[in-house]
Amino acid sequence: MGAQRQEHLPDDFRNELARLVRAGFPLLPLGGGADGKAPLLRAWAGPRLPLARVLAPLYRSGSLVYGIRLDGLAVVDCDDDDPELVAAMEARFGPSPVHVKTPRGRHLYYRAAGAVPNLRGEGLPVDIKTGARAYVVGPLSMRPDGGTYSPVKGLLGQDALPVLRAAQTPPSAVTEPIPVGRRHKALIREAIAMVEHVDSTDELAGNLAAVRDARCDNASTMPDGELQAIAAWAWRARLENRIFKGRDSSLSLHRLALDALRRWPNDSDATAFYVLLQSLHGHIPGKRFALDFKAMRAAGLTKLSIPRLRAARRTLEGAGLLRMVGKHRAGSVHQTYILTRLRTDGDDGAGLVHIQKPAI
């Protein structure tokens, strides 16, 4: 449901923005994007905006969402409002007197204290946002989908914020600066780790900006446009189920393949074998691999007997889902295969094969 132009903003909302501006917090009007969290102004990372320039776009757009720019601030952004997770963060970084409940998690406010650890890299559903080019949605905001940001402890601008306490990161966490020649690939890895825990490409780009500013050498030479392109790529890959993070990944199966396998007499074995091959090799298009049934059984990848595995392989070949690309050479090389994708008769995509009707 799109936002409607507001004749007036709720008194408590407008008064909260005025109070925060008087307390010295730089605010910005939000309301763009599907979740209403994108800035309504292009140039927002410069000088602090007067209250009128924050309120005017909110009136025009009907938005009840604003952001707090994190100049000198740090916010521990928990994706989950789990008391144990919040307690763990405060045990690590010190108690925060200001908590804001978000639609799915919690914001803990601190004063900034230099470089911050990459908690996503530690497997935690938490970001630490800080810096003049980062922001969080402010308290009393209401997104277009009805999600609210509610103060649940303390009052921003009234309760003195402590400095984010320096924390010892685990030895396995990567804390070294990222050199110039490796920044792009490093931020792609960060985007892959973060993308399933954010609500929009704008939020992801903001998180990447925080990593760039905290860890990248010569951060000022890496433009925001590059981060936005990485965020857009990662978001699209997420929507298309192409994010691969080892065992912590989703597995995509094409429905045409499952339709084709149901037409064969040993479809259950063939389907199980197809899922296994997709899990092992399907994330790399065109990957060539050998099929060593003895080794697969020894590794515990399958409990099917070798005769049943051979029959399943023949079914996949007959259904057009598996194709041999390298022949066996005695004593040295196994037969090699690739997974192929089916297509309908109306699809002329190159490199794909027709569904073959099994001869039963």
Coordinates of C-alpha atoms in Angstrom, one line a residue:
M1 CA 0.0 0.0 0.0
G2 CA 1.6 3.3 -1.0
A3 CA 2.0 6.2 1.4
Q4 CA -0.5 9.0 1.2
R5 CA 0.3 12.7 1.4
Q6 CA 0.0 13.8 5.0
E7 CA -1.8 17.0 5.9
H8 CA -0.1 16.8 9.3
L9 CA 2.4 14.4 11.0
P10 CA 1.4 12.9 14.4
D11 CA 2.4 15.2 17.2
D12 CA 4.5 12.7 19.0
F13 CA 6.4 11.8 15.9
R14 CA 7.0 15.4 14.9
N15 CA 8.0 16.4 18.4
E16 CA 10.5 13.5 18.6
L17 CA 12.3 14.7 15.5
A18 CA 12.4 18.2 16.8
R19 CA 13.8 17.0 20.2
L20 CA 16.5 14.9 18.5
V21 CA 17.5 17.8 16.2
R22 CA 17.8 20.1 19.3
A23 CA 19.9 17.4 21.0
G24 CA 22.4 17.5 18.1
F25 CA 21.5 14.3 16.2
P26 CA 21.7 14.5 12.3
L27 CA 18.4 13.2 10.9
L28 CA 17.4 12.4 7.3
P29 CA 13.9 11.7 5.8
L30 CA 13.3 8.1 4.7
G31 CA 10.5 6.5 2.8
G32 CA 11.9 5.2 -0.4
G33 CA 12.0 1.5 -1.5
A34 CA 9.4 -1.2 -0.7
D35 CA 10.3 -1.1 3.0
G36 CA 10.4 2.7 3.3
K37 CA 13.9 2.7 4.6
A38 CA 15.7 4.4 1.7
P39 CA 16.5 8.1 1.9
L40 CA 14.2 10.6 0.2
L41 CA 17.1 12.9 -0.5
R42 CA 20.1 12.2 -2.7
A43 CA 22.6 14.3 -0.8
W44 CA 22.2 13.4 2.9
A45 CA 25.8 12.6 3.9
G46 CA 26.9 16.2 4.0
P47 CA 26.1 18.9 6.6
R48 CA 23.4 18.3 9.1
L49 CA 19.9 19.0 7.7
P50 CA 17.7 21.6 9.4
L51 CA 14.4 20.2 10.8
A52 CA 12.4 21.8 7.9
R53 CA 14.4 19.9 5.3
V54 CA 13.7 16.7 7.2
L55 CA 10.0 17.3 7.7
A56 CA 9.2 18.6 4.2
P57 CA 9.8 15.3 2.3
L58 CA 7.9 13.4 4.9
Y59 CA 4.9 15.6 4.4
R60 CA 5.1 15.3 0.6
S61 CA 5.5 11.5 0.6
G62 CA 3.3 10.7 3.5
S63 CA 6.2 8.8 5.1
L64 CA 6.5 8.2 8.9
V65 CA 10.0 6.9 8.7
Y66 CA 13.2 8.9 9.4
G67 CA 16.8 8.0 9.9
I68 CA 19.5 8.9 12.4
R69 CA 22.9 9.4 10.8
L70 CA 25.6 7.7 12.9
D71 CA 28.1 10.6 13.1
G72 CA 30.0 9.7 16.3
L73 CA 27.5 7.0 17.1
A74 CA 27.5 3.2 16.9
V75 CA 24.4 1.0 16.8
V76 CA 24.5 -2.7 17.5
D77 CA 21.8 -3.9 15.2
C78 CA 20.4 -7.3 16.2
D79 CA 18.3 -9.1 13.6
D80 CA 16.6 -11.1 16.4
D81 CA 15.1 -9.7 19.6
D82 CA 16.4 -12.7 21.5
P83 CA 17.1 -11.8 25.2
E84 CA 20.1 -14.1 25.1
L85 CA 21.6 -12.5 22.0
V86 CA 21.0 -9.0 23.4
A87 CA 22.6 -10.0 26.7
A88 CA 25.6 -11.4 24.9
M89 CA 26.1 -8.2 23.0
E90 CA 25.9 -6.1 26.1
A91 CA 28.3 -8.5 27.9
R92 CA 30.7 -8.0 25.0
F93 CA 30.4 -4.3 24.3
G94 CA 29.1 -2.9 27.6
P95 CA 25.5 -2.1 28.7
S96 CA 23.6 0.3 26.5
P97 CA 21.1 2.7 28.2
V98 CA 19.0 3.1 25.0
H99 CA 17.2 0.2 23.4
V100 CA 14.8 0.5 20.4
K101 CA 12.8 -2.5 19.4
T102 CA 12.7 -2.9 15.6
P103 CA 10.1 -4.9 13.5
R104 CA 12.3 -8.0 13.9
G105 CA 15.1 -7.2 16.3
R106 CA 16.7 -4.5 18.5
H107 CA 19.0 -1.5 18.2
L108 CA 21.5 -0.8 21.0
Y109 CA 23.0 2.7 21.0
Y110 CA 26.6 3.7 21.9
R111 CA 29.1 6.3 21.2
A112 CA 31.6 5.3 18.4
A113 CA 35.0 4.0 19.3
G114 CA 36.9 3.4 16.1
A115 CA 37.0 0.1 14.2
V116 CA 34.4 -2.4 15.0
P117 CA 34.4 -6.2 14.5
N118 CA 32.6 -8.0 11.7
L119 CA 30.0 -10.0 13.7
R120 CA 28.5 -11.5 10.5
G121 CA 31.9 -13.1 9.9
E122 CA 31.5 -14.7 13.3
G123 CA 28.2 -16.2 12.4
L124 CA 26.1 -13.8 14.5
P125 CA 22.9 -12.2 13.2
V126 CA 24.2 -8.7 14.2
D127 CA 25.7 -5.7 12.4
I128 CA 27.5 -2.8 14.0
K129 CA 26.6 0.4 12.1
T130 CA 28.6 3.5 12.5
G131 CA 30.0 6.5 10.6
A132 CA 28.6 9.6 8.8
R133 CA 27.6 7.4 5.8
A134 CA 25.6 5.0 7.9
Y135 CA 22.2 5.4 9.4
V136 CA 19.5 3.5 11.3
V137 CA 15.7 4.0 11.3
G138 CA 14.8 6.3 14.3
P139 CA 12.5 5.5 17.2
L140 CA 8.7 6.1 16.7
S141 CA 9.1 5.5 12.9
M142 CA 6.4 3.3 11.2
R143 CA 7.2 1.6 7.9
P144 CA 4.7 1.3 5.1
D145 CA 4.2 -2.4 6.0
G146 CA 3.2 -1.4 9.6
G147 CA 6.6 -2.3 11.2
T148 CA 7.4 0.0 14.1
Y149 CA 10.5 1.2 15.9
S150 CA 9.6 1.5 19.6
P151 CA 11.7 2.7 22.5
V152 CA 11.9 0.0 25.1
K153 CA 14.7 1.3 27.3
G154 CA 16.0 4.8 27.9
L155 CA 15.6 7.9 25.7
L156 CA 18.0 8.8 23.0
G157 CA 19.4 12.3 23.6
Q158 CA 18.6 12.2 27.3
D159 CA 20.5 9.1 28.6
A160 CA 24.2 9.5 28.3
L161 CA 25.6 6.9 25.8
P162 CA 28.7 5.0 26.8
V163 CA 31.6 4.4 24.3
L164 CA 31.3 1.0 22.5
R165 CA 33.7 -1.0 24.6
A166 CA 36.6 -2.5 22.6
A167 CA 36.1 -6.2 22.2
Q168 CA 38.5 -9.0 21.6
T169 CA 37.4 -10.8 18.5
P170 CA 38.0 -14.5 18.2
P171 CA 41.3 -15.5 16.6
S172 CA 39.3 -17.0 13.6
A173 CA 37.8 -13.6 12.8
V174 CA 39.5 -11.6 10.0
T175 CA 40.5 -8.2 11.4
E176 CA 43.4 -7.2 9.2
P177 CA 43.0 -4.2 6.8
I178 CA 41.8 -5.1 3.3
P179 CA 44.3 -4.0 0.7
V180 CA 43.2 -2.0 -2.3
G181 CA 43.6 -4.8 -4.8
R182 CA 41.3 -7.1 -2.7
R183 CA 38.6 -4.8 -1.6
H184 CA 36.0 -5.7 -4.3
K185 CA 36.2 -9.5 -3.7
A186 CA 36.3 -9.0 0.0
L187 CA 33.1 -6.9 -0.1
I188 CA 31.4 -9.5 -2.3
R189 CA 32.1 -12.1 0.4
E190 CA 30.7 -9.7 3.0
A191 CA 27.6 -9.2 0.9
I192 CA 27.0 -12.9 0.5
A193 CA 27.3 -13.3 4.3
M194 CA 24.9 -10.4 5.0
V195 CA 22.3 -10.6 2.2
E196 CA 20.0 -13.1 3.9
H197 CA 19.8 -11.0 7.0
V198 CA 18.8 -7.6 5.5
D199 CA 15.5 -6.1 4.3
S200 CA 16.7 -4.3 1.2
T201 CA 19.6 -3.5 -1.2
D202 CA 19.9 -0.1 0.5
E203 CA 20.4 -1.7 3.9
L204 CA 22.9 -4.1 2.4
A205 CA 24.8 -1.2 0.7
G206 CA 24.8 0.7 4.0
N207 CA 26.3 -2.3 5.8
L208 CA 29.0 -2.7 3.1
A209 CA 29.8 1.0 3.5
A210 CA 30.4 0.4 7.2
V211 CA 32.8 -2.5 6.4
R212 CA 34.6 -0.4 3.7
D213 CA 35.1 2.5 6.1
A214 CA 36.2 0.3 9.0
R215 CA 38.5 -2.2 7.2
C216 CA 39.4 -1.1 3.7
D217 CA 42.6 0.7 2.9
N218 CA 42.0 4.1 1.2
A219 CA 38.3 3.7 1.8
S220 CA 37.6 7.2 0.2
T221 CA 38.7 5.9 -3.2
M222 CA 36.0 3.2 -3.2
P223 CA 32.8 4.9 -4.4
D224 CA 29.4 4.3 -3.0
G225 CA 28.3 3.3 -6.6
E226 CA 30.6 0.2 -6.4
L227 CA 29.0 -0.9 -3.1
Q228 CA 25.5 -0.4 -4.5
A229 CA 26.4 -2.5 -7.5
I230 CA 27.7 -5.3 -5.2
A231 CA 24.5 -5.0 -3.1
A232 CA 22.3 -5.2 -6.2
W233 CA 24.1 -8.3 -7.4
A234 CA 23.9 -10.1 -4.1
W235 CA 20.2 -9.2 -3.7
R236 CA 19.4 -10.5 -7.2
A237 CA 21.4 -13.7 -6.5
R238 CA 19.4 -14.2 -3.3
L239 CA 16.1 -13.8 -5.1
E240 CA 17.3 -16.3 -7.7
N241 CA 18.5 -18.8 -5.0
R242 CA 22.1 -18.5 -6.2
I243 CA 23.8 -17.7 -2.9
F244 CA 26.2 -20.5 -2.2
K245 CA 27.8 -20.7 1.3
G246 CA 28.9 -24.3 1.5
R247 CA 26.6 -26.5 3.6
D248 CA 24.8 -23.4 4.9
S249 CA 23.1 -22.8 1.6
S250 CA 19.8 -23.5 -0.1
L251 CA 19.5 -26.1 -2.8
S252 CA 17.6 -25.2 -6.0
L253 CA 15.9 -28.0 -8.0
H254 CA 14.3 -27.4 -11.3
R255 CA 10.6 -28.5 -11.5
L256 CA 11.0 -29.7 -15.1
A257 CA 13.6 -32.1 -13.9
L258 CA 11.4 -33.5 -11.2
D259 CA 8.5 -33.8 -13.7
A260 CA 10.7 -35.8 -16.1
L261 CA 12.0 -38.2 -13.4
R262 CA 8.5 -39.1 -12.3
R263 CA 8.0 -40.8 -15.7
W264 CA 10.7 -43.4 -15.1
P265 CA 10.2 -46.7 -13.2
N266 CA 13.0 -46.2 -10.7
D267 CA 12.3 -42.5 -10.2
S268 CA 12.9 -42.6 -6.4
D269 CA 16.5 -43.7 -6.7
A270 CA 17.1 -41.4 -9.7
T271 CA 15.6 -38.5 -7.8
A272 CA 17.7 -39.1 -4.7
F273 CA 20.8 -39.4 -6.9
Y274 CA 19.9 -36.2 -8.8
V275 CA 19.5 -34.2 -5.5
L276 CA 22.9 -35.5 -4.3
L277 CA 24.6 -34.5 -7.6
Q278 CA 22.9 -31.1 -7.5
S279 CA 24.1 -30.6 -3.9
L280 CA 27.7 -31.6 -4.7
H281 CA 28.1 -29.9 -8.1
G282 CA 25.0 -27.9 -9.2
H283 CA 26.2 -24.6 -7.8
I284 CA 28.9 -24.4 -10.5
P285 CA 27.3 -24.3 -14.0
G286 CA 29.1 -26.6 -16.4
K287 CA 31.2 -28.3 -13.8
R288 CA 32.8 -31.6 -14.9
F289 CA 32.9 -34.4 -12.3
A290 CA 33.6 -38.1 -12.1
L291 CA 31.2 -40.7 -10.7
D292 CA 33.1 -43.1 -8.5
F293 CA 30.3 -45.1 -6.8
K294 CA 32.6 -46.9 -4.4
A295 CA 34.1 -43.7 -3.2
M296 CA 30.7 -42.1 -2.8
R297 CA 29.5 -45.0 -0.7
A298 CA 32.7 -45.1 1.4
A299 CA 32.3 -41.3 2.1
G300 CA 28.7 -41.9 3.3
L301 CA 27.2 -39.8 0.6
T302 CA 24.7 -42.5 -0.4
K303 CA 23.5 -45.9 0.9
L304 CA 22.3 -47.1 -2.6
S305 CA 24.0 -50.2 -3.9
I306 CA 26.3 -49.9 -6.9
P307 CA 23.8 -51.6 -9.2
R308 CA 21.1 -49.1 -8.1
L309 CA 23.5 -46.2 -8.5
R310 CA 24.3 -47.3 -12.1
A311 CA 20.6 -47.7 -12.8
A312 CA 19.9 -44.2 -11.4
R313 CA 22.8 -42.8 -13.5
R314 CA 21.2 -44.4 -16.7
T315 CA 17.9 -42.8 -15.8
L316 CA 19.4 -39.4 -15.4
E317 CA 21.1 -39.8 -18.8
G318 CA 17.9 -41.0 -20.4
A319 CA 16.0 -38.1 -18.9
G320 CA 18.5 -35.6 -20.2
L321 CA 19.7 -34.4 -16.8
L322 CA 23.2 -35.9 -16.9
R323 CA 25.6 -36.1 -19.9
M324 CA 28.9 -37.8 -20.2
V325 CA 31.6 -35.5 -21.4
G326 CA 34.8 -37.5 -20.9
K327 CA 35.4 -41.2 -21.5
H328 CA 37.0 -43.7 -19.2
R329 CA 40.6 -44.6 -19.6
A330 CA 41.6 -47.8 -17.8
G331 CA 43.7 -47.3 -14.6
S332 CA 43.8 -43.5 -14.8
V333 CA 40.6 -41.6 -15.6
H334 CA 37.0 -42.1 -14.6
Q335 CA 34.2 -41.1 -16.9
T336 CA 33.3 -37.5 -16.4
Y337 CA 29.8 -35.9 -16.5
I338 CA 28.0 -32.6 -16.3
L339 CA 24.6 -31.8 -15.1
T340 CA 22.3 -30.4 -17.8
R341 CA 19.0 -28.5 -17.6
L342 CA 15.8 -29.4 -19.3
R343 CA 13.8 -27.0 -21.4
T344 CA 10.4 -26.9 -22.9
D345 CA 9.9 -27.1 -26.7
G346 CA 9.2 -23.4 -26.8
D347 CA 12.5 -22.4 -25.2
D348 CA 15.4 -22.2 -27.7
G349 CA 18.1 -21.4 -25.0
A350 CA 21.5 -22.5 -26.1
G351 CA 23.2 -25.3 -24.3
L352 CA 20.0 -26.9 -23.0
V353 CA 18.5 -30.2 -23.9
H354 CA 14.9 -31.3 -24.7
I355 CA 12.9 -33.4 -22.3
Q356 CA 13.0 -36.9 -23.6
K357 CA 10.0 -39.1 -23.1
P358 CA 11.2 -42.4 -21.6
A359 CA 10.6 -45.6 -23.4
I360 CA 8.7 -47.7 -20.8

